């Protein structure tokens, strides 16, 4: 039976803003060209992400409208769980203070727990979660954020007053006036901003016609009265879970929602952990021990990857307080009595029966470690002092107790010892723990949709990305989606639950309603390959090396033109301003192509000057930060190394556009090209580039057994993307027993196999080495003249050939034709490697390094001929 099609939810203001943004005729309006302001950028600890900046653009659009008081005095930001609503609030406070002189801000929410969290975020400068930079300063004036219970009659300059309160406290205070309490009369005297967090709680009077009969008693009525007390008041509401499918809620908010960023977008952009479900008919002890072993495996993999202070946390979730307390006692008893023999038996049994690729991965690893040491490590890490029991049976949630609040709000800190939390968890609004990696369902619980909705919301909160430091870099998005299983697990949340069909059906519906993407852990295979014993016995394995080139800082004196930032100044630049509206279903994964044409835009001084004037980045003081050799704006515009060669830009436009583009459209073209240059300047300044100095790494350190986690469902994969295991046990020249490769890579191996006998006739040692993606040290970096790409890449294969006189190593990279253009720099790097161009540190000239063109399907680039020219001539 086909699924019932959800009715379309039209959001007029969101569409209005999109239409306005794409209207070239509005280019000269200040709010059209609104950019992320420096006074916000310089005063927030976290820089806003692109979608958060878009929310600020949308806010500015409404507040600069001529009819703002009537049209836009109540607005809703509908943003996914974990997408940083509090950061947006902090930016909005600075925006209203700077742009309109607002100094009074009333923060209202449903629970004391969120109040406590917000106080840490907004007011406690000592808190690791404080959101503002210190000192807070705008236009040279130091700004103070001050908490108050009443807004002062005489406002001090340079002070932002913040009242934090629950809606219950506020309603009681306003409806029952008392000394030193806030009154409606106070709120009439000065303009203020209401920040209503978790706003889905403030629509009780709207949910049905029956509820509206008691409207005067509802919390939303209190907020309405506050907002209406002064025509300059504004109400900004924030939520992730508003029920727009309720017709009354939809009618209330349809023309108030100014920004929508759903969970599906959030996950697809990589801002969350990957989520997997582990379901089993196991008892609580078994589920708890599985979670502990998986958690400890994550910790060990983090240590192996060089990630410091990585502390994965487990949440054991019950639905009754006594069950939660009993579960903790049961857990501590189990850990105290754990023996090496019991643990070895448990792991062996699980390895035989589990259908989870992740648990199989962990238990395969554990079979290689000493059980006694592992037991001692688990008992130390999960001792009673490192576990905590908290509950949310009261309305304040699990953060209601101040001691619990401190413990749970600092879980990411290295000094916080807790690894396991036992809780009666409902929704837990305000709990922003980032290093939660396992949630375990304990005890018998309902399997109703209400229960699974609550669980889905909890999982959504737990999926927030943990921005740990890896290879000296911090990322706020996933970086290991296409890497090894050992790294992928550092970015994955697992929900351990029961295997009950009705429950799983309800849970799946709850996930779908939230657009939460959760994978069944059985949908992945762990493919394993091992190094041949014969290769391990060889001199090549014992004493041989693989080579990568060293890097160096680019001197500031060399940032003397756009080419040094990766901008191809000698090529005709191109931008896309196609505006045709295309239609596709909401969850189409395929790109929908429109009809387009190209126009050539001739560039003149007036266009460049106006485009630069509209972008604050192109002020000389800012440009100088990224272009240290630049002496003037004039030099940037006219020097051949900068924009001097810019005579024309090719613009992609919608079919049917004017033959000669209007002046406004030409300006847009130049603005877009300058925005591209801005990105390249920022991204490629102060980078490291490759050198021609190559360094050797011992082969036995880098050629090791490895695994790759691949999806079972290939429905969206092209034929060449299907990764499988192929048996090469009888091919002594291939160093692994199995090749874990796609079809294109397999065809390259077969090409080598086709003339390996010819190679063996000339060389004593012939080995074809598949690169293990974990070996990031072996990345190659551009080193020839005019380096423009600073990121390194790891070629997929190395052909190793050795005889009495020479050792040849040939780098080979298979490439799909769809990637040839964008990865051309990699091919240029490969073909720049030759004995004449590189200097191999510590070698006497015996080692010869080469790179060849990309191998493509059918060997259209004649890789075989290139190898023969190198190795057989």
mmCIF file of N, CA and C in Angstrom, residues 260-271 515 517:
data_model
loop_
_atom_site.group_PDB
_atom_site.id
_atom_site.type_symbol
_atom_site.label_atom_id
_atom_site.label_comp_id
_atom_site.label_asym_id
_atom_site.label_seq_id
_atom_site.Cartn_x
_atom_site.Cartn_y
_atom_site.Cartn_z
ATOM 1 N N UNK A 260 13.980 27.859 8.354
ATOM 2 C CA UNK A 260 13.729 26.439 8.556
ATOM 3 C C UNK A 260 14.965 25.658 8.149
ATOM 4 N N UNK A 261 15.480 24.863 9.085
ATOM 5 C CA UNK A 261 16.649 24.026 8.809
ATOM 6 C C UNK A 261 16.398 22.693 9.491
ATOM 7 N N UNK A 262 15.946 21.711 8.710
ATOM 8 C CA UNK A 262 15.485 20.470 9.323
ATOM 9 C C UNK A 262 16.612 19.490 9.590
ATOM 10 N N UNK A 263 16.265 18.431 10.288
ATOM 11 C CA UNK A 263 17.253 17.456 10.736
ATOM 12 C C UNK A 263 17.906 16.730 9.568
ATOM 13 N N UNK A 264 17.146 16.528 8.505
ATOM 14 C CA UNK A 264 17.713 15.840 7.340
ATOM 15 C C UNK A 264 18.833 16.672 6.725
ATOM 16 N N UNK A 265 18.607 17.971 6.533
ATOM 17 C CA UNK A 265 19.657 18.854 6.023
ATOM 18 C C UNK A 265 20.877 18.843 6.946
ATOM 19 N N UNK A 266 20.592 18.905 8.247
ATOM 20 C CA UNK A 266 21.644 18.960 9.259
ATOM 21 C C UNK A 266 22.533 17.726 9.197
ATOM 22 N N UNK A 267 21.906 16.551 9.110
ATOM 23 C CA UNK A 267 22.673 15.308 9.041
ATOM 24 C C UNK A 267 23.430 15.183 7.721
ATOM 25 N N UNK A 268 22.769 15.522 6.625
ATOM 26 C CA UNK A 268 23.416 15.400 5.317
ATOM 27 C C UNK A 268 24.621 16.320 5.187
ATOM 28 N N UNK A 269 24.582 17.455 5.889
ATOM 29 C CA UNK A 269 25.701 18.396 5.842
ATOM 30 C C UNK A 269 26.863 17.938 6.726
ATOM 31 N N UNK A 270 26.661 16.845 7.473
ATOM 32 C CA UNK A 270 27.754 16.284 8.266
ATOM 33 C C UNK A 270 27.899 16.879 9.654
ATOM 34 N N UNK A 271 26.898 17.644 10.122
ATOM 35 C CA UNK A 271 27.008 18.288 11.424
ATOM 36 C C UNK A 271 26.623 17.367 12.583
ATOM 37 N N UNK A 515 12.510 13.079 10.502
ATOM 38 C CA UNK A 515 13.486 13.036 9.402
ATOM 39 C C UNK A 515 14.880 12.691 9.937
ATOM 40 N N UNK A 517 17.834 10.231 10.239
ATOM 41 C CA UNK A 517 18.352 9.141 9.422
ATOM 42 C C UNK A 517 19.158 8.176 10.293
#
